Tab-separated table of C-alpha atoms in Angstrom:
chain	number	residue	atom	x	y	z
A	1	MET	CA	-19.401	1.844	-18.982
A	2	ALA	CA	-22.249	0.419	-21.087
A	3	LYS	CA	-20.375	-2.874	-21.517
A	4	ASN	CA	-19.954	-3.662	-17.828
A	5	VAL	CA	-22.806	-1.928	-15.969
A	6	LEU	CA	-26.388	-0.897	-16.639
A	7	VAL	CA	-27.195	2.429	-14.966
A	8	LEU	CA	-30.736	2.762	-13.618
A	9	LYS	CA	-32.571	4.758	-10.991
A	10	HIS	CA	-33.090	3.079	-7.610
A	11	PHE	CA	-36.740	2.196	-8.319
A	12	GLU	CA	-36.039	0.729	-11.766
A	13	SER	CA	-35.160	-2.841	-12.648
A	14	PRO	CA	-33.817	-4.543	-15.807
A	15	LYS	CA	-36.423	-5.254	-18.465
A	16	GLU	CA	-35.435	-8.877	-19.094
A	17	THR	CA	-36.382	-11.610	-16.642
A	18	GLY	CA	-33.575	-13.145	-14.610
A	19	THR	CA	-31.375	-12.750	-11.528
A	20	TYR	CA	-29.248	-9.606	-11.302
A	21	PHE	CA	-26.765	-8.122	-8.866
A	22	ARG	CA	-26.313	-4.392	-8.494
A	23	LEU	CA	-24.629	-1.656	-6.480
A	24	VAL	CA	-26.930	1.125	-5.286
A	25	CYS	CA	-25.234	4.446	-4.474
A	26	LEU	CA	-26.427	5.720	-1.082
A	27	THR	CA	-24.342	8.914	-0.740
A	28	GLY	CA	-22.809	11.733	-2.783
A	29	SER	CA	-23.830	13.304	-6.089
A	30	SER	CA	-24.790	9.899	-7.569
A	31	LYS	CA	-27.101	9.015	-4.676
A	32	GLY	CA	-30.065	6.939	-5.869
A	33	GLU	CA	-28.359	5.532	-8.958
A	34	SER	CA	-28.295	1.769	-9.404
A	35	TYR	CA	-25.466	0.008	-11.260
A	36	VAL	CA	-26.495	-3.423	-12.520
A	37	LEU	CA	-23.380	-5.601	-12.938
A	38	THR	CA	-23.389	-6.949	-16.492
A	39	GLY	CA	-19.645	-7.546	-17.030
A	40	ASN	CA	-17.243	-9.826	-15.191
A	41	ARG	CA	-14.954	-7.009	-13.989
A	42	ILE	CA	-16.206	-3.572	-12.964
A	43	VAL	CA	-13.789	-0.778	-11.976
A	44	ILE	CA	-14.913	1.915	-9.521
A	45	GLY	CA	-13.112	5.273	-9.308
A	46	ARG	CA	-13.087	8.912	-10.318
A	47	GLY	CA	-11.177	8.386	-13.577
A	48	GLU	CA	-12.759	8.696	-17.009
A	49	LYS	CA	-12.157	5.000	-17.762
A	50	ALA	CA	-13.907	3.737	-14.614
A	51	ASP	CA	-17.055	1.668	-15.186
A	52	ILE	CA	-18.672	3.283	-12.151
A	53	LYS	CA	-17.409	6.865	-12.065
A	54	ILE	CA	-17.928	8.740	-8.787
A	55	ASN	CA	-17.204	12.355	-7.909
A	56	ASP	CA	-15.302	11.772	-4.666
A	57	THR	CA	-12.032	13.531	-3.751
A	58	LYS	CA	-11.095	10.646	-1.441
A	59	THR	CA	-11.300	8.180	-4.330
A	60	SER	CA	-8.442	7.225	-6.666
A	61	ARG	CA	-8.812	7.152	-10.450
A	62	GLU	CA	-9.015	3.346	-10.336
A	63	HIS	CA	-9.851	2.725	-6.703
A	64	ALA	CA	-11.488	-0.720	-6.537
A	65	GLU	CA	-12.900	-3.490	-8.695
A	66	ILE	CA	-15.836	-5.874	-8.451
A	67	THR	CA	-15.033	-9.212	-10.080
A	68	LYS	CA	-17.227	-12.244	-10.715
A	69	VAL	CA	-15.656	-15.423	-9.369
A	70	GLY	CA	-17.866	-18.410	-10.146
A	71	SER	CA	-21.307	-17.436	-8.862
A	72	ASN	CA	-19.902	-14.927	-6.361
A	73	TRP	CA	-18.815	-11.287	-6.560
A	74	VAL	CA	-15.543	-10.179	-4.978
A	75	ALA	CA	-14.549	-6.599	-4.097
A	76	THR	CA	-10.817	-5.799	-4.335
A	77	ASP	CA	-8.860	-2.666	-3.439
A	78	LEU	CA	-6.599	-1.644	-6.369
A	79	GLY	CA	-3.864	-0.187	-4.185
A	80	SER	CA	-5.788	3.021	-3.457
A	81	GLN	CA	-4.627	5.567	-0.913
A	82	ASN	CA	-7.745	5.416	1.282
A	83	GLY	CA	-8.701	1.753	0.790
A	84	ILE	CA	-12.162	0.150	0.864
A	85	MET	CA	-14.489	-1.090	3.591
A	86	VAL	CA	-17.113	-3.822	3.588
A	87	ASN	CA	-19.678	-3.065	6.284
A	88	ASP	CA	-17.624	-1.884	9.286
A	89	LYS	CA	-14.315	-3.513	8.358
A	90	LYS	CA	-11.443	-2.248	6.201
A	91	VAL	CA	-10.417	-4.953	3.746
A	92	THR	CA	-8.115	-5.557	0.821
A	93	GLN	CA	-10.436	-8.135	-0.704
A	94	ALA	CA	-13.761	-9.640	0.330
A	95	GLN	CA	-16.712	-11.508	-1.107
A	96	LEU	CA	-19.890	-9.444	-1.253
A	97	ASN	CA	-23.087	-10.827	0.251
A	98	GLU	CA	-26.574	-9.449	-0.311
A	99	GLY	CA	-27.152	-6.340	1.798
A	100	ASP	CA	-23.431	-5.603	2.347
A	101	LYS	CA	-22.316	-1.980	2.356
A	102	LEU	CA	-19.243	-1.270	0.228
A	103	ILE	CA	-17.471	2.005	1.062
A	104	VAL	CA	-15.148	3.420	-1.606
A	105	GLY	CA	-13.449	6.600	-0.391
A	106	GLN	CA	-16.398	8.492	1.103
A	107	THR	CA	-19.042	6.930	-1.163
A	108	VAL	CA	-21.310	4.186	0.179
A	109	PHE	CA	-22.830	1.485	-2.036
A	110	LYS	CA	-25.285	-1.278	-1.149
A	111	PHE	CA	-24.838	-4.661	-2.798
A	112	ALA	CA	-28.248	-6.111	-3.686
A	113	LYS	CA	-29.742	-9.051	-5.553
A	114	VAL	CA	-32.739	-8.439	-7.828
A	115	GLU	CA	-35.099	-11.075	-9.212
A	116	VAL	CA	-37.065	-9.998	-12.289
A	117	THR	CA	-39.843	-12.549	-12.817
A	118	ALA	CA	-42.130	-10.824	-15.339
A	119	LYS	CA	-42.230	-7.672	-17.392
A	120	ALA	CA	-45.015	-5.171	-16.821
A	121	LYS	CA	-47.664	-5.248	-19.518
A	122	THR	CA	-47.838	-2.204	-21.768
A	123	ALA	CA	-50.985	-0.993	-23.488
A	124	LYS	CA	-50.806	-1.150	-27.260
A	125	ASP	CA	-52.105	2.332	-27.521
A	126	ASP	CA	-53.738	5.083	-25.497
A	127	ASP	CA	-57.232	4.174	-26.694
A	128	GLU	CA	-56.815	0.618	-25.374
A	129	ALA	CA	-55.621	1.636	-21.904
A	130	PRO	CA	-57.703	-0.023	-19.117
A	131	THR	CA	-60.364	2.028	-17.368
A	132	GLY	CA	-62.589	1.604	-14.308
A	133	ASN	CA	-62.103	-1.622	-12.337
A	134	SER	CA	-59.666	-2.910	-14.940
A	135	ALA	CA	-57.392	0.112	-14.445
A	136	LYS	CA	-57.464	-0.359	-10.677
A	137	LYS	CA	-56.487	-4.011	-10.995
A	138	THR	CA	-53.475	-3.010	-13.148
A	139	LEU	CA	-52.446	-0.042	-11.009
A	140	ILE	CA	-52.435	-1.782	-7.579
A	141	PRO	CA	-49.782	-4.440	-8.432
A	142	MET	CA	-47.594	-1.750	-9.993
A	143	ILE	CA	-47.776	0.369	-6.816
A	144	LEU	CA	-46.991	-2.656	-4.653
A	145	LEU	CA	-44.052	-3.593	-6.874
A	146	ALA	CA	-42.614	-0.054	-6.742
A	147	GLY	CA	-43.032	-0.004	-2.954
A	148	LEU	CA	-41.232	-3.343	-2.675
A	149	PHE	CA	-38.209	-2.074	-4.641
A	150	ILE	CA	-37.981	1.121	-2.558
A	151	TYR	CA	-38.147	-0.932	0.663
A	152	MET	CA	-35.481	-3.364	-0.579
A	153	ILE	CA	-33.029	-0.502	-1.191
A	154	PHE	CA	-33.698	2.016	1.557
A	155	GLY	CA	-35.820	0.157	4.109
A	156	ASP	CA	-32.973	-0.747	6.409
A	157	GLU	CA	-30.760	2.345	6.073
A	158	GLY	CA	-31.810	3.765	9.441
A	159	LYS	CA	-31.062	0.543	11.316
A	160	LYS	CA	-27.744	-0.601	12.708
A	161	TYR	CA	-26.491	-4.031	11.885
A	162	GLU	CA	-27.737	-6.887	13.979
A	163	ASN	CA	-25.386	-9.668	14.945
A	164	SER	CA	-22.261	-7.623	14.054
A	165	GLU	CA	-19.989	-10.471	15.089
A	166	LYS	CA	-21.749	-12.770	12.665
A	167	SER	CA	-21.304	-10.183	9.910
A	168	LYS	CA	-17.594	-9.906	10.641
A	169	LYS	CA	-17.166	-13.685	10.583
A	170	GLY	CA	-18.972	-13.820	7.253
A	171	THR	CA	-16.615	-11.206	5.860
A	172	SER	CA	-13.437	-12.897	7.041
A	173	SER	CA	-14.510	-16.339	5.886
A	174	SER	CA	-15.186	-14.954	2.419
A	175	TYR	CA	-11.468	-15.005	1.692
A	176	GLN	CA	-11.628	-18.790	1.583
A	177	ASP	CA	-14.247	-18.660	-1.153
A	178	VAL	CA	-11.920	-16.890	-3.587
A	179	SER	CA	-10.155	-19.352	-5.836
A	180	GLY	CA	-6.382	-19.572	-5.712
A	181	GLU	CA	-6.180	-19.285	-9.488
A	182	TYR	CA	-8.052	-15.997	-9.432
A	183	LEU	CA	-5.772	-14.606	-6.703
A	184	ASP	CA	-2.681	-15.575	-8.707
A	185	GLN	CA	-4.053	-13.811	-11.799
A	186	LEU	CA	-4.951	-10.761	-9.730
A	187	LYS	CA	-1.472	-10.548	-8.215
A	188	LYS	CA	0.173	-10.848	-11.648
A	189	ARG	CA	-2.075	-8.146	-13.132
A	190	GLN	CA	-1.459	-5.809	-10.209
A	191	ALA	CA	2.289	-6.457	-10.401
A	192	ASN	CA	2.315	-5.579	-14.124
A	193	GLU	CA	0.246	-2.436	-13.515
A	194	ASP	CA	2.481	-1.413	-10.608
A	195	LYS	CA	5.609	-1.948	-12.712
A	196	ALA	CA	4.267	0.160	-15.603
A	197	THR	CA	3.218	2.946	-13.223
A	198	LYS	CA	6.583	2.935	-11.451
A	199	GLU	CA	8.452	3.140	-14.763
A	200	LYS	CA	6.314	6.084	-15.871
A	201	LEU	CA	6.770	7.851	-12.530
A	202	ASN	CA	10.533	7.297	-12.655
A	203	VAL	CA	10.731	9.110	-16.019
A	204	ILE	CA	8.745	12.027	-14.570
A	205	TYR	CA	10.950	12.120	-11.442
A	206	GLN	CA	14.099	12.331	-13.583
A	207	ARG	CA	12.676	15.201	-15.652
A	208	GLY	CA	11.634	17.048	-12.501
A	209	LEU	CA	15.020	16.601	-10.819
A	210	ARG	CA	16.829	17.773	-13.959
A	211	GLU	CA	14.738	20.963	-14.041
A	212	TYR	CA	15.332	21.379	-10.290
A	213	ARG	CA	19.129	21.141	-10.691
A	214	GLU	CA	19.078	23.601	-13.595
A	215	GLY	CA	17.074	26.128	-11.573
A	216	ASN	CA	13.912	25.827	-13.695
A	217	PHE	CA	11.797	25.559	-10.579
A	218	TYR	CA	8.364	26.068	-12.112
A	219	ARG	CA	9.020	23.365	-14.694
A	220	ALA	CA	10.129	21.052	-11.880
A	221	ILE	CA	6.952	21.871	-9.930
A	222	ALA	CA	4.859	20.973	-12.995
A	223	GLU	CA	6.592	17.578	-13.279
A	224	PHE	CA	6.114	16.675	-9.605
A	225	ASN	CA	2.443	17.735	-9.780
A	226	LEU	CA	2.062	15.438	-12.796
A	227	ALA	CA	3.490	12.564	-10.752
A	228	LEU	CA	0.967	13.266	-7.982
A	229	SER	CA	-1.912	13.233	-10.464
A	230	ILE	CA	-0.852	9.713	-11.507
A	231	SER	CA	-0.106	8.513	-7.971
A	232	PRO	CA	-1.943	10.695	-5.392
A	233	GLY	CA	-0.111	10.868	-2.084
A	234	ASP	CA	3.200	9.674	-3.570
A	235	SER	CA	5.745	10.526	-0.848
A	236	TYR	CA	8.673	10.955	-3.269
A	237	ALA	CA	6.799	13.472	-5.457
A	238	GLU	CA	5.415	15.322	-2.421
A	239	TYR	CA	8.896	15.617	-0.896
A	240	TYR	CA	10.543	17.042	-4.018
A	241	LEU	CA	7.575	19.316	-4.721
A	242	SER	CA	8.012	20.802	-1.256
A	243	LYS	CA	11.797	21.077	-1.660
A	244	THR	CA	11.432	22.779	-5.056
A	245	LYS	CA	9.042	25.403	-3.670
A	246	GLU	CA	11.391	26.036	-0.732
A	247	ARG	CA	14.378	26.395	-3.087
A	248	LEU	CA	12.418	28.789	-5.329
A	249	ASP	CA	11.414	30.993	-2.400
A	250	LYS	CA	14.958	31.030	-0.993
A	251	THR	CA	16.548	31.881	-4.356
A	252	ILE	CA	14.126	34.778	-4.919
A	253	GLU	CA	14.857	36.062	-1.429
A	254	GLU	CA	18.622	35.980	-2.107
A	255	PHE	CA	18.259	37.921	-5.380
A	256	THR	CA	16.009	40.468	-3.662
A	257	ILE	CA	18.538	41.100	-0.881
A	258	ARG	CA	21.386	41.348	-3.407
A	259	GLY	CA	19.433	43.797	-5.596
A	260	GLN	CA	18.529	46.016	-2.663
A	261	ARG	CA	22.150	45.997	-1.456
A	262	ASP	CA	23.517	46.969	-4.890
A	263	GLU	CA	20.843	49.633	-5.316
A	264	GLY	CA	21.800	51.122	-1.941
A	265	SER	CA	25.454	51.187	-3.084
A	266	LEU	CA	24.418	52.952	-6.323
A	267	LYS	CA	25.394	49.858	-8.341
A	268	PHE	CA	22.273	50.189	-10.463
A	269	LYS	CA	23.329	47.834	-13.263
A	270	SER	CA	24.139	45.040	-10.803
A	271	ALA	CA	20.817	45.627	-9.054
A	272	ILE	CA	18.988	45.328	-12.385
A	273	VAL	CA	20.705	41.985	-13.015
A	274	SER	CA	19.408	40.638	-9.681
A	275	TYR	CA	15.851	41.867	-10.307
A	276	CYS	CA	15.934	40.377	-13.823
A	277	SER	CA	16.880	37.027	-12.289
A	278	ILE	CA	13.685	37.184	-10.212
A	279	ILE	CA	11.626	37.935	-13.320
A	280	ARG	CA	13.136	34.952	-15.145
A	281	LEU	CA	12.323	32.651	-12.218
A	282	LEU	CA	8.704	33.817	-12.112
A	283	TYR	CA	8.071	34.308	-15.839
A	284	THR	CA	5.141	31.865	-15.823
A	285	VAL	CA	3.373	33.719	-12.992
A	286	PRO	CA	3.605	37.458	-13.804
A	287	THR	CA	0.864	38.167	-11.243
A	288	ASP	CA	3.127	37.021	-8.399
A	289	LYS	CA	3.763	40.030	-6.139
A	290	ARG	CA	7.506	39.345	-6.186
A	291	HIS	CA	7.498	39.493	-10.004
A	292	GLU	CA	5.532	42.759	-9.947
A	293	SER	CA	7.904	44.218	-7.328
A	294	ALA	CA	10.988	43.308	-9.428
A	295	VAL	CA	9.474	44.985	-12.521
A	296	LYS	CA	8.767	48.143	-10.515
A	297	GLN	CA	12.319	48.226	-9.116
A	298	ILE	CA	13.822	47.904	-12.611
A	299	ARG	CA	11.649	50.730	-13.990
A	300	ASP	CA	12.651	52.979	-11.092
A	301	LEU	CA	16.314	52.235	-11.794
A	302	GLU	CA	15.815	52.938	-15.524
A	303	THR	CA	14.473	56.377	-14.602
A	304	LYS	CA	17.452	57.064	-12.311
A	305	MET	CA	19.865	56.003	-15.078
A	306	GLY	CA	18.113	58.060	-17.766
A	307	MET	CA	17.065	55.003	-19.776
A	308	GLU	CA	13.952	54.583	-21.889
A	309	PRO	CA	10.996	52.838	-20.159
A	310	ASP	CA	11.284	49.039	-20.436
A	311	GLU	CA	14.670	49.399	-22.122
A	312	THR	CA	16.051	46.641	-19.900
A	313	ASN	CA	16.364	43.425	-21.878
A	314	CYS	CA	14.531	41.147	-19.413
A	315	LEU	CA	11.504	43.467	-19.428
A	316	LYS	CA	11.364	43.286	-23.229
A	317	LYS	CA	11.452	39.478	-23.146
A	318	SER	CA	8.841	39.383	-20.381
A	319	ARG	CA	6.522	41.631	-22.405
A	320	THR	CA	7.041	39.449	-25.502
A	321	ASN	CA	6.290	36.231	-23.594
């Protein structure tokens, strides 16, 4: 993060003189933080590698990027599930103008320009600090400067936009300001990233489907959840995750009915086999009520058959695991 943004509070400004552009967070847990854009490409998201990391459940790991194109800054959606908005319009890409509101997920940023013309003077030591009229002369400009920064950031938050049509036209025309070369590079980079992600997801899908076919439902569930952590909202992973849970529930129900039927027919050994099958399916979640019920049924059958407690093989393995 330190390479691409400088994190300050909303009333602070960079120490060096010059012209800066920054994003000020207006909502969420990072409200009041100011991100001065020091790199040429800044990634916004909830992932650990994001330059501007935000705690927002509606935000993808790498949700959007702010890129410097010539003397302008361009906001681009990185294929996120919920997209981005500039002011009141959902966009894929748009140039940012001073005062624009950039919405990433549920987090609102304000794009602002800051001119730092002179650094505040600092006393050499406490004994040399100004007093009396001199102190007042130093203090008043500092108060005015602080008030100016606060007004620049939050002064217009309670107002609605004036000339909304003009704002919309400014947003749409910004597409023309983005160079064709930059767009070509962006498309190539996104295509490469999409290809790598798809290849990784395909490997995970194959592992999950193999576990599904072999009846290792909890392993399959873990694989499909992994796919969703990489690509939130992925329809393929969501579908097979749902199907796996349905198949697990149905299989457990079938073994339960079979065990109860055999127990009622005094086929205790066959009933134990069915209940053991339930235990094997739910070995990773021993607190599941169906797992606990199967253990109880087996122990009751062991008593009826004159066996030692937990003599059944699957109970021994379950206790060992």
